[in-house]
PDB file of C-alpha atoms in Angstrom:
ATOM      1  CA  MET A 251     -11.908 103.370  -8.098  1.00  0.00           C
ATOM      2  CA  THR A 252      -9.168 102.219  -9.863  1.00  0.00           C
ATOM      3  CA  ARG A 253      -9.493  98.776 -11.411  1.00  0.00           C
ATOM      4  CA  GLY A 254      -7.911  95.860 -11.859  1.00  0.00           C
ATOM      5  CA  ARG A 255      -5.401  94.931 -14.390  1.00  0.00           C
ATOM      6  CA  HIS A 256      -6.823  92.138 -15.293  1.00  0.00           C
ATOM      7  CA  SER A 257     -10.556  93.614 -14.604  1.00  0.00           C
ATOM      8  CA  LEU A 258     -12.799  92.233 -18.102  1.00  0.00           C
ATOM      9  CA  ALA A 259     -13.700  95.797 -18.101  1.00  0.00           C
ATOM     10  CA  SER A 260     -11.318  97.190 -19.814  1.00  0.00           C
ATOM     11  CA  ARG A 261     -11.753  94.566 -22.765  1.00  0.00           C
ATOM     12  CA  THR A 262     -13.353  94.421 -25.952  1.00  0.00           C
ATOM     13  CA  PRO A 263     -17.199  92.651 -26.254  1.00  0.00           C
ATOM     14  CA  ALA A 264     -15.357  90.319 -28.103  1.00  0.00           C
ATOM     15  CA  GLN A 265     -12.014  89.980 -25.734  1.00  0.00           C
ATOM     16  CA  ARG A 266     -14.469  89.056 -23.378  1.00  0.00           C
ATOM     17  CA  ARG A 267     -16.583  86.548 -25.285  1.00  0.00           C
ATOM     18  CA  THR A 268     -12.717  84.722 -25.928  1.00  0.00           C
ATOM     19  CA  LEU A 269     -11.179  84.479 -22.460  1.00  0.00           C
ATOM     20  CA  ILE A 270     -14.025  83.129 -20.880  1.00  0.00           C
ATOM     21  CA  ALA A 271     -14.597  79.914 -23.728  1.00  0.00           C
ATOM     22  CA  ALA A 272     -10.952  78.806 -23.106  1.00  0.00           C
ATOM     23  CA  PRO A 273     -11.203  76.741 -21.240  1.00  0.00           C
ATOM     24  CA  LEU A 274     -14.055  75.467 -21.635  1.00  0.00           C
ATOM     25  CA  VAL A 275     -12.595  73.510 -24.767  1.00  0.00           C
ATOM     26  CA  THR A 276     -10.246  73.618 -22.633  1.00  0.00           C
ATOM     27  CA  CYS A 277     -12.516  71.409 -20.668  1.00  0.00           C
ATOM     28  CA  ALA A 278     -13.690  69.568 -22.646  1.00  0.00           C
ATOM     29  CA  VAL A 279     -10.933  67.932 -24.281  1.00  0.00           C
ATOM     30  CA  ILE A 280      -9.067  67.062 -21.329  1.00  0.00           C
ATOM     31  CA  GLY A 281     -13.171  65.179 -20.431  1.00  0.00           C
ATOM     32  CA  ALA A 282     -13.047  63.623 -23.753  1.00  0.00           C
ATOM     33  CA  GLY A 283      -9.708  62.396 -23.179  1.00  0.00           C
ATOM     34  CA  VAL A 284      -8.402  62.332 -26.309  1.00  0.00           C
ATOM     35  CA  THR A 285      -5.262  64.782 -27.993  1.00  0.00           C
ATOM     36  CA  LEU A 286      -5.230  65.136 -31.572  1.00  0.00           C
ATOM     37  CA  SER A 287      -0.693  64.825 -31.848  1.00  0.00           C
ATOM     38  CA  GLY A 288      -0.232  62.863 -35.351  1.00  0.00           C
ATOM     39  CA  GLY A 289      -4.242  61.785 -34.381  1.00  0.00           C
ATOM     40  CA  THR A 290      -3.262  58.993 -32.421  1.00  0.00           C
ATOM     41  CA  PRO A 291      -5.895  58.408 -29.595  1.00  0.00           C
ATOM     42  CA  GLU A 292      -5.186  58.443 -26.957  1.00  0.00           C
ATOM     43  CA  VAL A 293      -5.729  55.960 -23.701  1.00  0.00           C
ATOM     44  CA  ASP A 294      -8.768  56.184 -22.364  1.00  0.00           C
ATOM     45  CA  PHE A 295      -7.593  56.112 -18.649  1.00  0.00           C
ATOM     46  CA  ALA A 296     -11.652  55.895 -17.162  1.00  0.00           C
ATOM     47  CA  SER A 297     -12.409  52.318 -19.799  1.00  0.00           C
ATOM     48  CA  GLN A 298      -9.361  50.382 -18.398  1.00  0.00           C
ATOM     49  CA  ALA A 299      -9.970  50.788 -15.133  1.00  0.00           C
ATOM     50  CA  GLY A 300     -13.821  49.294 -15.807  1.00  0.00           C
ATOM     51  CA  ALA A 301     -12.159  46.508 -17.659  1.00  0.00           C
ATOM     52  CA  SER A 302     -10.170  45.727 -14.827  1.00  0.00           C
ATOM     53  CA  ILE A 303     -12.852  45.760 -11.654  1.00  0.00           C
ATOM     54  CA  SER A 304     -15.036  43.901 -13.882  1.00  0.00           C
ATOM     55  CA  ALA A 305     -11.626  41.312 -14.751  1.00  0.00           C
ATOM     56  CA  ALA A 306     -10.885  41.480 -10.975  1.00  0.00           C
ATOM     57  CA  ALA A 307     -14.523  40.435 -10.216  1.00  0.00           C
ATOM     58  CA  ALA A 308     -15.037  37.782 -12.695  1.00  0.00           C
ATOM     59  CA  GLU A 309     -11.327  35.766 -10.996  1.00  0.00           C
ATOM     60  CA  ARG A 310     -13.069  36.094  -7.440  1.00  0.00           C
ATOM     61  CA  ALA A 311     -16.178  34.515  -9.014  1.00  0.00           C
ATOM     62  CA  LEU A 312     -14.034  31.092 -10.326  1.00  0.00           C
ATOM     63  CA  PRO A 313     -15.691  27.566  -8.670  1.00  0.00           C
ATOM     64  CA  PHE A 314     -12.208  27.220  -7.912  1.00  0.00           C
ATOM     65  CA  SER A 315      -8.710  28.912  -6.194  1.00  0.00           C
ATOM     66  CA  ARG A 316      -5.088  28.801  -6.457  1.00  0.00           C
ATOM     67  CA  ASP A 317      -5.088  27.299  -3.408  1.00  0.00           C
ATOM     68  CA  ALA A 318      -7.095  24.536  -3.448  1.00  0.00           C
ATOM     69  CA  VAL A 319      -5.006  22.832  -6.058  1.00  0.00           C
ATOM     70  CA  ARG A 320      -2.456  23.199  -4.011  1.00  0.00           C
ATOM     71  CA  THR A 321      -3.487  21.276  -1.210  1.00  0.00           C
ATOM     72  CA  ALA A 322      -5.269  19.014  -3.094  1.00  0.00           C
ATOM     73  CA  PRO A 323      -5.050  15.568  -1.363  1.00  0.00           C
ATOM     74  CA  LYS A 324      -2.404  12.941  -2.530  1.00  0.00           C
ATOM     75  CA  PRO A 325      -4.147   9.973  -4.474  1.00  0.00           C
ATOM     76  CA  GLU A 326      -4.116   6.454  -1.931  1.00  0.00           C
ATOM     77  CA  PRO A 327      -1.310   4.187  -2.183  1.00  0.00           C
ATOM     78  CA  LYS A 328      -3.029   0.969  -4.969  1.00  0.00           C
ATOM     79  CA  VAL A 329      -3.054  -2.688  -3.449  1.00  0.00           C
ATOM     80  CA  VAL A 330       0.159  -4.426  -4.735  1.00  0.00           C
ATOM     81  CA  ALA A 331      -0.485  -7.675  -3.511  1.00  0.00           C
ATOM     82  CA  ARG A 332      -2.243  -9.623  -0.877  1.00  0.00           C
ATOM     83  CA  ARG A 333       0.405 -11.635   2.541  1.00  0.00           C
ATOM     84  CA  TRP A 334      -0.893 -14.193   4.751  1.00  0.00           C
ATOM     85  CA  THR A 335       0.539 -12.399   9.430  1.00  0.00           C
ATOM     86  CA  THR A 336       3.079 -15.155  10.341  1.00  0.00           C
ATOM     87  CA  ALA A 337       1.947 -13.770  13.752  1.00  0.00           C
ATOM     88  CA  ASP A 338      -1.077 -10.844  15.253  1.00  0.00           C
ATOM     89  CA  LEU A 339       0.555  -7.857  14.207  1.00  0.00           C
ATOM     90  CA  ASP A 340       0.246  -4.217  15.992  1.00  0.00           C
ATOM     91  CA  LEU A 341      -2.009  -1.964  13.077  1.00  0.00           C
ATOM     92  CA  ARG A 342       0.292   1.186  13.046  1.00  0.00           C
ATOM     93  CA  THR A 343      -0.773   4.683  12.119  1.00  0.00           C
ATOM     94  CA  ALA A 344       3.341   5.586  11.006  1.00  0.00           C
ATOM     95  CA  PRO A 345       6.210   3.374   9.971  1.00  0.00           C
ATOM     96  CA  LYS A 346       7.840   3.563  13.668  1.00  0.00           C
ATOM     97  CA  LYS A 347       7.591   1.664  16.916  1.00  0.00           C
ATOM     98  CA  THR A 348       6.473   4.641  18.568  1.00  0.00           C
ATOM     99  CA  ALA A 349       2.872   4.790  16.989  1.00  0.00           C
ATOM    100  CA  PRO A 350       0.376   4.686  17.920  1.00  0.00           C
ATOM    101  CA  VAL A 351      -1.779   1.924  17.795  1.00  0.00           C
ATOM    102  CA  LYS A 352      -4.973   1.242  16.527  1.00  0.00           C
ATOM    103  CA  GLY A 353      -6.053  -2.309  16.219  1.00  0.00           C
ATOM    104  CA  GLU A 354      -4.320  -5.268  15.618  1.00  0.00           C
ATOM    105  CA  LEU A 355      -4.462  -8.392  12.983  1.00  0.00           C
ATOM    106  CA  LYS A 356      -4.538 -11.994  14.260  1.00  0.00           C
ATOM    107  CA  ALA A 357      -2.284 -14.523  12.804  1.00  0.00           C
ATOM    108  CA  LEU A 358      -3.394 -16.158   9.545  1.00  0.00           C
ATOM    109  CA  THR A 359      -4.812 -12.902   8.553  1.00  0.00           C
ATOM    110  CA  LYS A 360      -4.626 -12.394   4.302  1.00  0.00           C
ATOM    111  CA  VAL A 361      -3.967  -9.079   4.035  1.00  0.00           C
ATOM    112  CA  ALA A 362      -3.636  -5.791   1.234  1.00  0.00           C
ATOM    113  CA  VAL A 363      -0.183  -4.730   1.128  1.00  0.00           C
ATOM    114  CA  THR A 364       1.102  -1.934  -1.506  1.00  0.00           C
ATOM    115  CA  GLY A 365       4.161  -2.589  -1.645  1.00  0.00           C
ATOM    116  CA  VAL A 366       5.536   0.485   0.200  1.00  0.00           C
ATOM    117  CA  HIS A 367       8.641  -0.466   3.175  1.00  0.00           C
ATOM    118  CA  VAL A 368       9.843   1.969   5.038  1.00  0.00           C
ATOM    119  CA  ASN A 369      12.375   1.172   8.734  1.00  0.00           C
ATOM    120  CA  GLY A 370      11.364  -2.499   8.601  1.00  0.00           C
ATOM    121  CA  PHE A 371       7.383  -0.986   8.687  1.00  0.00           C
ATOM    122  CA  ALA A 372       4.968  -2.541   5.175  1.00  0.00           C
ATOM    123  CA  GLN A 373       2.584  -0.540   4.283  1.00  0.00           C
ATOM    124  CA  VAL A 374      -0.863  -2.407   4.618  1.00  0.00           C
ATOM    125  CA  LYS A 375      -4.459  -1.944   3.703  1.00  0.00           C
ATOM    126  CA  VAL A 376      -7.169  -2.484   6.415  1.00  0.00           C
ATOM    127  CA  LYS A 377     -11.007  -1.616   5.730  1.00  0.00           C
ATOM    128  CA  GLY A 378     -10.618   0.854   3.677  1.00  0.00           C
ATOM    129  CA  ARG A 379      -7.513   3.005   6.132  1.00  0.00           C
ATOM    130  CA  ILE A 380      -3.531   2.621   5.374  1.00  0.00           C
ATOM    131  CA  TYR A 381      -2.194   1.065   8.917  1.00  0.00           C
ATOM    132  CA  TRP A 382       1.812  -0.309   8.873  1.00  0.00           C
ATOM    133  CA  VAL A 383       2.731  -3.844  10.093  1.00  0.00           C
ATOM    134  CA  THR A 384       5.734  -5.436  11.050  1.00  0.00           C
ATOM    135  CA  ASN A 385       7.580  -6.807   6.903  1.00  0.00           C
ATOM    136  CA  ASP A 386       8.560  -9.184   8.938  1.00  0.00           C
ATOM    137  CA  TYR A 387       5.956 -11.540   9.882  1.00  0.00           C
ATOM    138  CA  LEU A 388       4.241 -11.567   6.443  1.00  0.00           C
ATOM    139  CA  ALA A 389       4.313 -14.360   4.147  1.00  0.00           C
ATOM    140  CA  VAL A 390       3.376 -14.953   0.309  1.00  0.00           C
ATOM    141  CA  THR A 391       1.982 -18.861   1.707  1.00  0.00           C
ATOM    142  CA  LYS A 392       0.253 -19.799   4.054  1.00  0.00           C
ATOM    143  CA  PRO A 393       1.756 -21.459   7.523  1.00  0.00           C
ATOM    144  CA  THR A 394       0.803 -23.460   9.296  1.00  0.00           C
ATOM    145  CA  THR A 395      -2.185 -23.209  11.383  1.00  0.00           C
ATOM    146  CA  PRO A 396      -1.457 -22.846  15.488  1.00  0.00           C
ATOM    147  CA  ALA A 397      -4.201 -25.226  15.768  1.00  0.00           C
ATOM    148  CA  THR A 398      -2.265 -27.843  14.006  1.00  0.00           C
ATOM    149  CA  SER A 399       1.354 -26.806  15.222  1.00  0.00           C
ATOM    150  CA  ALA A 400      -0.512 -28.092  18.605  1.00  0.00           C
ATOM    151  CA  ALA A 401      -2.758 -30.643  17.899  1.00  0.00           C
ATOM    152  CA  LEU A 402       1.035 -32.092  16.634  1.00  0.00           C
ATOM    153  CA  PRO A 403       2.183 -35.512  19.637  1.00  0.00           C
ATOM    154  CA  ILE A 404       5.560 -35.087  21.248  1.00  0.00           C
ATOM    155  CA  ALA A 405       7.894 -38.165  20.126  1.00  0.00           C
ATOM    156  CA  GLY A 406      10.608 -39.227  22.306  1.00  0.00           C
ATOM    157  CA  LYS A 407      12.904 -41.045  19.468  1.00  0.00           C
ATOM    158  CA  PRO A 408      15.980 -39.113  18.956  1.00  0.00           C
ATOM    159  CA  CYS A 409      16.213 -38.055  15.364  1.00  0.00           C
ATOM    160  CA  PRO A 410      19.234 -39.420  13.508  1.00  0.00           C
ATOM    161  CA  GLY A 411      22.193 -36.758  11.712  1.00  0.00           C
ATOM    162  CA  THR A 412      21.168 -33.185  14.143  1.00  0.00           C
ATOM    163  CA  SER A 413      21.246 -35.784  18.020  1.00  0.00           C
ATOM    164  CA  GLY A 414      24.863 -34.578  18.519  1.00  0.00           C
ATOM    165  CA  VAL A 415      22.607 -31.951  19.785  1.00  0.00           C
ATOM    166  CA  GLU A 416      21.714 -33.537  22.882  1.00  0.00           C
ATOM    167  CA  SER A 417      24.370 -33.385  24.824  1.00  0.00           C
ATOM    168  CA  GLY A 418      25.115 -30.818  27.442  1.00  0.00           C
ATOM    169  CA  LEU A 419      21.719 -30.904  27.514  1.00  0.00           C
ATOM    170  CA  THR A 420      19.550 -31.220  30.674  1.00  0.00           C
ATOM    171  CA  PRO A 421      16.309 -34.340  30.471  1.00  0.00           C
ATOM    172  CA  ALA A 422      14.344 -31.491  30.072  1.00  0.00           C
ATOM    173  CA  ALA A 423      15.710 -29.671  27.462  1.00  0.00           C
ATOM    174  CA  ILE A 424      16.096 -32.960  25.477  1.00  0.00           C
ATOM    175  CA  ARG A 425      12.959 -34.399  26.030  1.00  0.00           C
ATOM    176  CA  VAL A 426      11.842 -30.158  24.160  1.00  0.00           C
ATOM    177  CA  TYR A 427      14.804 -31.415  21.425  1.00  0.00           C
ATOM    178  CA  ARG A 428      13.468 -34.491  19.773  1.00  0.00           C
ATOM    179  CA  ALA A 429       9.426 -33.051  20.117  1.00  0.00           C
ATOM    180  CA  VAL A 430      10.813 -30.683  18.020  1.00  0.00           C
ATOM    181  CA  CYS A 431      13.041 -32.192  15.413  1.00  0.00           C
ATOM    182  CA  ASN A 432      10.248 -35.801  15.646  1.00  0.00           C
ATOM    183  CA  ASN A 433       7.513 -33.014  14.023  1.00  0.00           C
ATOM    184  CA  PHE A 434       9.631 -31.323  11.977  1.00  0.00           C
ATOM    185  CA  PRO A 435      12.431 -32.888  10.292  1.00  0.00           C
ATOM    186  CA  GLN A 436      12.876 -30.316   7.567  1.00  0.00           C
ATOM    187  CA  ILE A 437      15.566 -28.440  10.020  1.00  0.00           C
ATOM    188  CA  THR A 438      18.812 -29.661  10.292  1.00  0.00           C
ATOM    189  CA  SER A 439      20.766 -27.024  12.687  1.00  0.00           C
ATOM    190  CA  TYR A 440      20.305 -26.789  16.079  1.00  0.00           C
ATOM    191  CA  GLY A 441      22.115 -25.072  19.192  1.00  0.00           C
ATOM    192  CA  GLY A 442      22.908 -26.577  22.519  1.00  0.00           C
ATOM    193  CA  TYR A 443      24.822 -25.710  25.181  1.00  0.00           C
ATOM    194  CA  ASP A 444      27.354 -22.765  24.949  1.00  0.00           C
ATOM    195  CA  PRO A 445      28.885 -20.932  27.784  1.00  0.00           C
ATOM    196  CA  HIS A 446      26.689 -18.138  27.463  1.00  0.00           C
ATOM    197  CA  GLY A 447      23.410 -17.003  29.014  1.00  0.00           C
ATOM    198  CA  GLU A 448      20.686 -19.835  29.803  1.00  0.00           C
ATOM    199  CA  HIS A 449      22.351 -21.813  27.079  1.00  0.00           C
ATOM    200  CA  SER A 450      25.306 -22.205  29.258  1.00  0.00           C
ATOM    201  CA  SER A 451      22.969 -24.629  31.774  1.00  0.00           C
ATOM    202  CA  GLY A 452      21.884 -26.577  29.224  1.00  0.00           C
ATOM    203  CA  ARG A 453      18.429 -25.897  29.203  1.00  0.00           C
ATOM    204  CA  ALA A 454      18.320 -23.743  26.094  1.00  0.00           C
ATOM    205  CA  ILE A 455      18.404 -24.635  22.594  1.00  0.00           C
ATOM    206  CA  ASP A 456      18.154 -22.976  18.986  1.00  0.00           C
ATOM    207  CA  ILE A 457      16.445 -23.919  16.835  1.00  0.00           C
ATOM    208  CA  VAL A 458      17.998 -22.469  14.083  1.00  0.00           C
ATOM    209  CA  THR A 459      15.232 -21.028  10.799  1.00  0.00           C
ATOM    210  CA  SER A 460      15.417 -18.397   7.987  1.00  0.00           C
ATOM    211  CA  ASP A 461      12.579 -19.583   7.018  1.00  0.00           C
ATOM    212  CA  VAL A 462       9.159 -17.128   8.709  1.00  0.00           C
ATOM    213  CA  ALA A 463       6.191 -19.667   8.060  1.00  0.00           C
ATOM    214  CA  LEU A 464       8.220 -22.355   9.661  1.00  0.00           C
ATOM    215  CA  GLY A 465      10.205 -20.960  12.520  1.00  0.00           C
ATOM    216  CA  THR A 466       6.263 -19.829  12.999  1.00  0.00           C
ATOM    217  CA  ALA A 467       5.285 -22.745  13.694  1.00  0.00           C
ATOM    218  CA  ILE A 468       7.650 -24.247  16.059  1.00  0.00           C
ATOM    219  CA  ALA A 469       7.035 -21.173  18.230  1.00  0.00           C
ATOM    220  CA  GLU A 470       3.495 -21.668  18.014  1.00  0.00           C
ATOM    221  CA  PHE A 471       3.901 -25.865  18.796  1.00  0.00           C
ATOM    222  CA  LEU A 472       6.359 -24.129  22.168  1.00  0.00           C
ATOM    223  CA  ARG A 473       4.126 -21.980  23.428  1.00  0.00           C
ATOM    224  CA  ALA A 474       0.574 -24.757  23.205  1.00  0.00           C
ATOM    225  CA  ASN A 475       2.797 -27.175  24.808  1.00  0.00           C
ATOM    226  CA  ALA A 476       4.792 -25.231  27.141  1.00  0.00           C
ATOM    227  CA  ARG A 477       3.167 -26.149  30.227  1.00  0.00           C
ATOM    228  CA  GLU A 478       3.447 -30.269  29.776  1.00  0.00           C
ATOM    229  CA  LEU A 479       6.670 -29.744  28.523  1.00  0.00           C
ATOM    230  CA  GLY A 480       7.839 -28.147  31.341  1.00  0.00           C
ATOM    231  CA  LEU A 481       9.123 -24.338  29.740  1.00  0.00           C
ATOM    232  CA  TYR A 482      10.733 -21.185  30.920  1.00  0.00           C
ATOM    233  CA  ASN A 483       9.678 -18.862  28.025  1.00  0.00           C
ATOM    234  CA  VAL A 484      10.186 -19.351  23.986  1.00  0.00           C
ATOM    235  CA  ILE A 485      11.406 -15.915  22.298  1.00  0.00           C
ATOM    236  CA  TRP A 486      11.712 -15.272  17.878  1.00  0.00           C
ATOM    237  CA  ARG A 487      11.367 -13.074  16.106  1.00  0.00           C
ATOM    238  CA  GLN A 488      11.892 -10.239  19.095  1.00  0.00           C
ATOM    239  CA  ARG A 489       8.480 -11.810  20.588  1.00  0.00           C
ATOM    240  CA  ILE A 490       8.930 -13.297  23.619  1.00  0.00           C
ATOM    241  CA  PHE A 491       6.168 -16.061  25.294  1.00  0.00           C
ATOM    242  CA  THR A 492       6.735 -16.713  28.532  1.00  0.00           C
ATOM    243  CA  VAL A 493       4.475 -19.502  30.672  1.00  0.00           C
ATOM    244  CA  GLN A 494       4.394 -17.079  33.794  1.00  0.00           C
ATOM    245  CA  ARG A 495       2.923 -14.096  31.706  1.00  0.00           C
ATOM    246  CA  ALA A 496       0.996 -16.600  29.217  1.00  0.00           C
ATOM    247  CA  SER A 497      -1.884 -14.925  29.312  1.00  0.00           C
ATOM    248  CA  GLU A 498      -0.057 -12.338  27.700  1.00  0.00           C
ATOM    249  CA  GLY A 499       0.491 -14.295  24.441  1.00  0.00           C
ATOM    250  CA  TRP A 500       3.064 -13.162  23.462  1.00  0.00           C
ATOM    251  CA  ARG A 501       4.938 -10.142  23.767  1.00  0.00           C
ATOM    252  CA  LEU A 502       7.859  -7.345  21.880  1.00  0.00           C
ATOM    253  CA  MET A 503      10.592  -7.032  23.270  1.00  0.00           C
ATOM    254  CA  ALA A 504      13.128  -4.024  23.036  1.00  0.00           C
ATOM    255  CA  ASP A 505      15.609  -4.092  20.105  1.00  0.00           C
ATOM    256  CA  ARG A 506      18.690  -5.608  21.377  1.00  0.00           C
ATOM    257  CA  GLY A 507      21.526  -4.263  18.722  1.00  0.00           C
ATOM    258  CA  SER A 508      21.259  -6.954  15.689  1.00  0.00           C
ATOM    259  CA  SER A 509      19.135  -9.735  13.652  1.00  0.00           C
ATOM    260  CA  THR A 510      21.453 -12.458  15.691  1.00  0.00           C
ATOM    261  CA  ALA A 511      20.033 -10.983  18.907  1.00  0.00           C
ATOM    262  CA  ASN A 512      16.602 -10.567  18.509  1.00  0.00           C
ATOM    263  CA  HIS A 513      15.826 -14.418  17.388  1.00  0.00           C
ATOM    264  CA  TYR A 514      15.212 -13.630  13.851  1.00  0.00           C
ATOM    265  CA  GLY A 515      16.822 -16.276  12.754  1.00  0.00           C
ATOM    266  CA  HIS A 516      16.633 -18.797  15.114  1.00  0.00           C
ATOM    267  CA  VAL A 517      13.753 -20.475  17.020  1.00  0.00           C
ATOM    268  CA  HIS A 518      14.892 -20.006  21.303  1.00  0.00           C
ATOM    269  CA  VAL A 519      13.392 -22.072  23.643  1.00  0.00           C
ATOM    270  CA  SER A 520      14.428 -22.976  27.684  1.00  0.00           C
ATOM    271  CA  VAL A 521      12.719 -25.035  29.776  1.00  0.00           C
ATOM    272  CA  ASN A 522      12.642 -24.666  34.101  1.00  0.00           C
TER     273      ASN A 522
END
């Protein structure tokens, strides 16, 4: 039989030992993970991989994550002052008229405020929760109580200085004007007869004031005596009261587009 070109049989014993030992030496060097070029050790990749796995495991074992840090809750707004409510106020979940109502603050309630104002609403804190109320109905000082206003007498004597408003008014409207001017002499400006709306019939009066507490006291006085004075309605700061729907109290009116039209600077009252 012809022997192969690379057959070990044709080799001497020394040559055969050399050929067998060479691969073993190569494997040993590679397994050791070291080359001797310049005498510098190479990186041990097996050890490096083990270290990476250990680091990853340690990171997973940390008590918090980056996501937890990013989603940490914001600090709750701090109370900076307290204010008095000058009317019954809805507690809303957001600073807008369409936001859900979660409760009500009665008039003459002292409430904690945070000093944050958005879209005419003030942020308040009630029983540990944050709500929004109409800012215009908050006052620094306690206003006249509705009970005190209701107890005021209905005087019929003329009021010097503003009696000119009586011109063009019906007797019932004059009676309302005198009841107000005798009990609230702070008011120095009135609106009477005017060729528009309810004023054109002489049955309506505007009681001019920018003092929220004073205006609220007057509005409550009129509401408390509405039947005796023969009133049809009272409007103050975008809220309306009518005798026909007296059981509903003050009702919110639709926005009419301006502060004057929404009766923020005067109490409007009309008689039947």
